[in-house]
Amino acid sequence: MNMNRWKSAGSLTVFLITMALLLTGCGGVLDPKGPVAREQLQLINLSFIIMIVVLIIVFGLFFYVLVRFRKRKGQTGVPEQVEGNHKLEIIWTVIPFLLLIVIAVPTVLYTFKFATDYTKDKNAIHVKVTGHQFWWEFEYIDKDLGLITANELIIPVGKKIALELTSADTLHSFWVPQLGGKMDTNPGLINKMYLEADVAAIYQGKCAELCGASHALMNFKVIAKSEADFAAWASRMKAEAVIPEEAKAGEAIFTAKCLSCHAVSSEDRGAYPNLDGYAYRTRVAGVHPNDPDAVNLREWLSNTDHVKPGNNMGNQGLTDDEINELIKYLHELK
Ligand code: CUA
């Protein structure tokens, strides 16, 4: 290899490593924050270490043979041909077989463990997740919760979150890299998984299955809170929002133009994202920050297609005045 070849091989390696990190959720998988993700990382590490050791030994032998038995000056004719060495054949059949057992046993055990159904567990929080183009619906099934929310899944730390996942339209895939592996959502099917978060934090969630124009924008958050904060959030969600006088005009516009699709009580479903507790959402449409000046909300209401191409809301043709009133109202949904 000449210098240029080495250089391009170097850049290719850097490119591949960068891509691998990007594809694993910018390293989120390598930084687990819950027992499921941690156990999954242990499986990855086990396979990875075994593969690296095999790689080093195989390539070591390969290069040794390449150098040791190379054709030397003055050497002519075909070298001595060796085949059918039983001892060697047994060694290189048995070793990979043992290595596969070492990988297979924990993989199978954990695969069954990750499929444990906690939906009937009294101590678990039971949530139905529905993927929509291009947002996520979270419905708390437990009778004393009974809430519906969108794009932000609020959970208590240290508790099993039993998820039942499905889709309202096409295939999506639910993925929170720091909490656990992906799970597809299929129309007409219920897939189950569970997650658990160690610490109160906001975890990035992604749709991991190409599902249309705004697949890459089908983001969500899992917000883990302490048990007390979680209970406070739930009771706040259950309480009816008190709309002050200055937001009443916005409420009227919302009732006339938006309410047929967007419920504002977490006991109602609505065909599109439930906006109960909107004031507390960290993101507008799951994409841009829900900033206090409502720059992003204004952009969204002016032209949703600009923010999330191909979404079902489209351009509602709201006037600037209507948007101003709606912003006031939405910020009162507490
Ligand atoms: Cu939903 Cu990609």
Coordinates of C-alpha atoms and ligand atoms in Angstrom, one line a residue:
M1 CA 0.0 0.0 0.0
N2 CA 1.3 3.5 -0.8
M3 CA 0.8 6.5 1.5
N4 CA -2.4 7.6 -0.2
R5 CA -4.0 4.2 0.3
W6 CA -3.1 4.3 4.0
K7 CA -4.6 7.7 4.3
S8 CA -7.9 6.7 2.6
A9 CA -8.0 3.5 4.7
G10 CA -7.6 5.8 7.8
S11 CA -10.4 8.1 6.8
L12 CA -12.6 5.2 6.0
T13 CA -12.1 3.8 9.5
V14 CA -12.9 7.1 11.1
F15 CA -16.0 7.4 8.9
L16 CA -17.2 3.9 9.9
I17 CA -16.6 4.5 13.6
T18 CA -18.5 7.8 13.4
M19 CA -21.4 6.2 11.5
A20 CA -21.5 3.3 14.1
L21 CA -21.7 5.8 16.9
L22 CA -24.4 7.8 15.1
L23 CA -26.3 4.7 14.4
T24 CA -26.2 3.6 18.1
G25 CA -28.0 6.9 19.0
C26 CA -24.8 9.0 19.4
G27 CA -23.4 6.6 22.0
G28 CA -26.7 6.5 24.0
V29 CA -26.6 2.7 23.9
L30 CA -23.1 2.9 25.4
D31 CA -24.3 5.0 28.3
P32 CA -27.2 3.0 29.8
K33 CA -29.3 4.6 32.5
G34 CA -31.6 1.6 33.4
P35 CA -31.3 -2.1 34.2
V36 CA -32.7 -3.2 30.8
A37 CA -30.3 -1.1 28.8
R38 CA -27.4 -2.1 31.1
E39 CA -28.1 -5.8 30.6
Q40 CA -28.4 -5.4 26.9
L41 CA -25.0 -3.6 26.8
Q42 CA -23.5 -6.4 28.8
L43 CA -24.6 -8.8 26.0
I44 CA -23.2 -6.5 23.4
N45 CA -19.9 -6.3 25.3
L46 CA -19.7 -10.1 25.7
S47 CA -20.1 -10.7 22.0
F48 CA -17.8 -7.8 21.2
I49 CA -14.9 -9.0 23.4
I50 CA -15.2 -12.5 22.0
M51 CA -15.2 -11.2 18.5
I52 CA -12.2 -8.9 19.1
V53 CA -10.2 -11.8 20.6
V54 CA -11.1 -14.1 17.7
L55 CA -10.2 -11.3 15.2
I56 CA -6.8 -10.8 16.8
I57 CA -5.9 -14.5 16.9
V58 CA -7.1 -15.2 13.4
F59 CA -5.4 -12.2 11.8
G60 CA -2.3 -12.9 13.9
L61 CA -2.1 -16.4 12.6
F62 CA -2.9 -15.2 9.1
F63 CA -0.1 -12.6 9.0
Y64 CA 2.3 -15.1 10.7
V65 CA 1.7 -17.7 8.0
L66 CA 1.9 -15.0 5.3
V67 CA 5.4 -14.0 6.4
R68 CA 6.7 -17.3 7.6
F69 CA 5.8 -19.3 4.5
R70 CA 6.2 -16.6 1.8
K71 CA 7.9 -17.6 -1.4
R72 CA 11.6 -17.0 -1.0
K73 CA 14.2 -16.1 -3.6
G74 CA 15.2 -19.0 -5.7
Q75 CA 12.3 -21.1 -4.5
T76 CA 10.7 -23.1 -7.3
G77 CA 8.0 -25.6 -7.6
V78 CA 4.9 -26.3 -5.5
P79 CA 5.5 -26.4 -1.7
E80 CA 4.6 -29.4 0.3
Q81 CA 0.7 -29.7 0.5
V82 CA -0.8 -30.5 3.9
E83 CA -4.4 -31.4 4.4
G84 CA -6.7 -33.6 6.6
N85 CA -4.9 -32.9 9.9
H86 CA -7.5 -34.3 12.3
K87 CA -6.1 -32.7 15.4
L88 CA -6.2 -29.2 13.8
E89 CA -9.7 -29.7 12.3
I90 CA -11.1 -30.8 15.7
I91 CA -9.5 -27.8 17.4
W92 CA -10.9 -25.2 15.0
T93 CA -14.3 -26.8 15.1
V94 CA -14.6 -27.1 18.8
I95 CA -13.3 -23.6 19.8
P96 CA -15.9 -21.7 17.7
F97 CA -18.6 -24.1 19.0
L98 CA -17.7 -23.3 22.6
L99 CA -17.5 -19.6 21.8
L100 CA -21.0 -19.8 20.3
I101 CA -22.3 -21.5 23.5
V102 CA -20.8 -18.8 25.6
I103 CA -22.6 -16.2 23.6
A104 CA -25.9 -18.2 23.1
V105 CA -26.6 -19.1 26.7
P106 CA -26.8 -15.5 28.2
T107 CA -28.4 -14.2 25.0
V108 CA -31.3 -16.7 25.1
L109 CA -31.7 -16.2 28.9
Y110 CA -31.8 -12.4 28.6
T111 CA -34.1 -12.5 25.5
F112 CA -36.7 -14.3 27.6
K113 CA -36.1 -12.0 30.6
F114 CA -36.6 -8.9 28.4
A115 CA -39.9 -10.4 27.2
T116 CA -41.2 -10.7 30.8
D117 CA -44.8 -9.3 30.8
Y118 CA -45.2 -6.8 33.7
T119 CA -48.6 -5.5 32.5
K120 CA -50.3 -7.5 35.3
D121 CA -47.7 -6.5 37.9
K122 CA -49.3 -4.2 40.6
N123 CA -46.0 -2.4 41.1
A124 CA -45.4 -1.6 37.5
I125 CA -46.8 1.4 35.5
H126 CA -48.7 0.1 32.6
V127 CA -48.6 2.2 29.4
K128 CA -50.1 1.7 26.0
V129 CA -47.8 3.2 23.3
T130 CA -49.3 4.0 19.9
G131 CA -47.1 5.2 17.0
H132 CA -48.7 7.6 14.6
Q133 CA -47.3 9.5 11.6
F134 CA -45.4 11.3 13.2
W135 CA -46.0 11.4 16.9
W136 CA -46.4 9.1 19.9
E137 CA -49.4 8.6 22.1
F138 CA -49.0 7.4 25.6
E139 CA -52.0 6.0 27.5
Y140 CA -51.7 5.1 31.2
I141 CA -53.8 2.0 31.6
D142 CA -53.8 1.8 35.4
K143 CA -57.2 2.7 36.7
D144 CA -56.0 5.3 39.2
L145 CA -53.9 7.0 36.5
G146 CA -56.0 6.7 33.3
L147 CA -54.2 9.6 31.6
I148 CA -53.4 10.1 27.9
T149 CA -50.5 12.2 26.7
A150 CA -48.4 12.7 23.6
N151 CA -44.7 12.8 22.7
E152 CA -43.6 12.9 26.4
L153 CA -43.8 9.8 28.5
I154 CA -43.6 10.7 32.2
I155 CA -42.4 7.8 34.4
P156 CA -41.3 7.4 38.0
V157 CA -37.7 6.3 38.6
G158 CA -37.0 2.8 39.9
K159 CA -40.3 1.3 38.7
K160 CA -40.9 -1.1 35.9
I161 CA -42.7 0.5 33.0
A162 CA -44.7 -2.2 31.2
L163 CA -45.3 -1.1 27.7
E164 CA -47.8 -2.4 25.2
L165 CA -46.9 -1.1 21.8
T166 CA -48.9 -0.8 18.6
S167 CA -49.4 1.5 15.6
A168 CA -52.3 3.5 14.3
D169 CA -51.0 3.5 10.7
T170 CA -47.7 2.2 9.4
L171 CA -44.7 0.6 11.0
H172 CA -42.8 2.6 13.6
S173 CA -40.2 1.5 16.1
F174 CA -40.0 2.8 19.7
W175 CA -36.5 3.4 20.9
V176 CA -35.0 5.1 24.0
P177 CA -31.3 4.2 23.6
Q178 CA -30.4 4.9 27.2
L179 CA -33.2 2.8 28.6
G180 CA -33.5 -0.2 26.3
G181 CA -33.5 -1.6 22.8
K182 CA -36.0 -1.0 20.0
M183 CA -39.4 -2.4 19.7
D184 CA -41.4 -2.3 16.5
T185 CA -45.0 -1.0 16.6
N186 CA -47.2 -2.9 14.1
P187 CA -50.8 -2.0 13.2
G188 CA -53.2 -4.6 14.6
L189 CA -50.5 -6.2 16.8
I190 CA -49.5 -5.6 20.5
N191 CA -45.8 -6.0 21.2
K192 CA -44.6 -5.9 24.8
M193 CA -41.5 -4.7 26.5
Y194 CA -40.5 -3.1 29.8
L195 CA -38.1 -0.3 30.7
E196 CA -36.9 1.2 33.9
A197 CA -34.9 4.4 34.6
D198 CA -32.3 4.7 37.4
V199 CA -32.2 8.4 37.7
A200 CA -34.6 11.4 37.2
A201 CA -33.7 12.8 33.8
I202 CA -35.0 13.4 30.3
Y203 CA -34.2 10.6 27.9
Q204 CA -34.2 11.0 24.2
G205 CA -36.6 8.8 22.2
K206 CA -36.6 8.1 18.5
C207 CA -38.7 6.4 15.9
A208 CA -36.3 3.8 14.5
E209 CA -38.3 2.5 11.5
L210 CA -38.6 4.5 8.3
C211 CA -42.3 5.5 8.4
G212 CA -42.7 8.5 6.0
A213 CA -41.5 12.0 5.2
S214 CA -41.1 13.1 8.9
H215 CA -39.7 9.8 10.2
A216 CA -36.5 11.6 11.3
L217 CA -38.6 14.1 13.3
M218 CA -40.7 11.5 15.1
N219 CA -38.9 12.2 18.3
F220 CA -40.2 11.8 21.9
K221 CA -38.9 12.1 25.4
V222 CA -39.1 9.8 28.3
I223 CA -39.1 12.1 31.4
A224 CA -38.2 10.2 34.6
K225 CA -39.3 11.8 37.8
S226 CA -39.0 10.9 41.5
E227 CA -42.1 9.0 42.8
A228 CA -43.3 12.2 44.5
D229 CA -42.9 14.3 41.4
F230 CA -44.6 11.7 39.3
A231 CA -47.6 11.6 41.6
A232 CA -47.7 15.4 41.6
W233 CA -47.6 15.4 37.8
A234 CA -50.4 12.9 37.6
S235 CA -52.7 14.8 40.0
R236 CA -52.0 18.0 38.1
M237 CA -52.9 16.3 34.9
K238 CA -56.2 15.0 36.4
A239 CA -57.1 18.5 37.7
E240 CA -59.1 20.6 35.3
A241 CA -57.1 23.5 33.8
V242 CA -58.3 26.9 35.1
I243 CA -58.3 29.2 32.1
P244 CA -57.9 32.9 33.0
E245 CA -59.9 35.6 31.4
E246 CA -57.1 36.7 29.0
A247 CA -56.9 33.3 27.5
K248 CA -60.7 32.8 27.0
A249 CA -60.6 34.2 23.4
G250 CA -57.9 31.6 22.6
E251 CA -60.0 28.9 24.2
A252 CA -63.0 29.8 22.0
I253 CA -60.8 29.6 18.9
F254 CA -59.4 26.3 20.1
T255 CA -62.9 24.9 20.7
A256 CA -64.0 26.0 17.2
K257 CA -61.0 24.9 15.2
C258 CA -58.8 22.5 17.1
L259 CA -60.9 20.5 19.7
S260 CA -62.3 18.1 17.1
C261 CA -58.8 16.6 16.7
H262 CA -56.9 17.6 19.9
A263 CA -58.4 16.7 23.3
V264 CA -57.3 18.9 26.2
S265 CA -58.5 16.6 28.9
S266 CA -56.3 13.5 29.5
E267 CA -59.4 11.4 29.9
D268 CA -60.3 12.0 26.2
R269 CA -58.5 10.4 23.4
G270 CA -58.8 12.7 20.4
A271 CA -57.6 11.6 17.0
Y272 CA -54.4 13.6 17.2
P273 CA -52.0 14.5 20.1
N274 CA -53.7 15.2 23.4
L275 CA -52.6 18.6 24.6
D276 CA -53.5 18.3 28.3
G277 CA -50.6 19.7 30.3
Y278 CA -49.2 21.4 27.1
A279 CA -47.7 24.2 29.2
Y280 CA -45.3 21.7 30.7
R281 CA -44.2 20.0 27.5
T282 CA -40.5 20.4 26.7
R283 CA -41.1 20.4 23.0
V284 CA -43.4 21.8 20.3
A285 CA -44.7 18.9 18.2
G286 CA -41.9 16.8 19.7
V287 CA -39.3 18.6 17.7
H288 CA -38.3 22.1 18.8
P289 CA -38.1 23.5 22.4
N290 CA -41.3 24.8 23.9
D291 CA -39.7 28.2 24.5
P292 CA -41.5 30.8 26.8
D293 CA -41.6 33.3 23.9
A294 CA -43.4 30.7 21.8
V295 CA -41.3 31.3 18.8
N296 CA -41.4 27.6 17.9
L297 CA -45.1 27.2 18.7
R298 CA -45.8 30.2 16.4
E299 CA -43.8 28.7 13.6
W300 CA -45.7 25.4 14.1
L301 CA -49.1 27.0 14.1
S302 CA -48.3 29.1 11.0
N303 CA -47.2 26.2 8.9
T304 CA -46.9 22.8 10.4
D305 CA -45.6 21.3 7.1
H306 CA -42.6 23.5 7.3
V307 CA -41.7 22.0 10.7
K308 CA -42.8 18.4 10.1
P309 CA -43.3 17.7 6.4
G310 CA -46.2 15.3 5.5
N311 CA -48.0 15.5 8.9
N312 CA -51.7 15.2 8.9
M313 CA -52.5 18.6 10.4
G314 CA -51.2 20.6 7.4
N315 CA -51.7 24.3 7.1
Q316 CA -54.9 25.3 9.0
G317 CA -54.8 28.9 7.6
L318 CA -54.8 30.5 11.1
T319 CA -54.5 34.3 11.1
D320 CA -51.7 35.9 13.2
D321 CA -54.4 37.1 15.7
E322 CA -55.8 33.7 16.1
I323 CA -52.3 32.3 16.6
N324 CA -51.6 34.8 19.3
E325 CA -54.7 33.9 21.1
L326 CA -54.1 30.2 20.8
I327 CA -50.6 30.6 22.2
K328 CA -52.0 32.3 25.3
Y329 CA -54.5 29.6 25.7
L330 CA -52.1 26.7 25.2
H331 CA -49.7 28.1 27.8
E332 CA -52.6 27.9 30.3
L333 CA -53.0 24.1 29.8
K334 CA -51.5 23.1 33.0
Ligands
CUA1 CU1 -42.3 6.6 12.9 CU2 -40.3 6.4 11.8

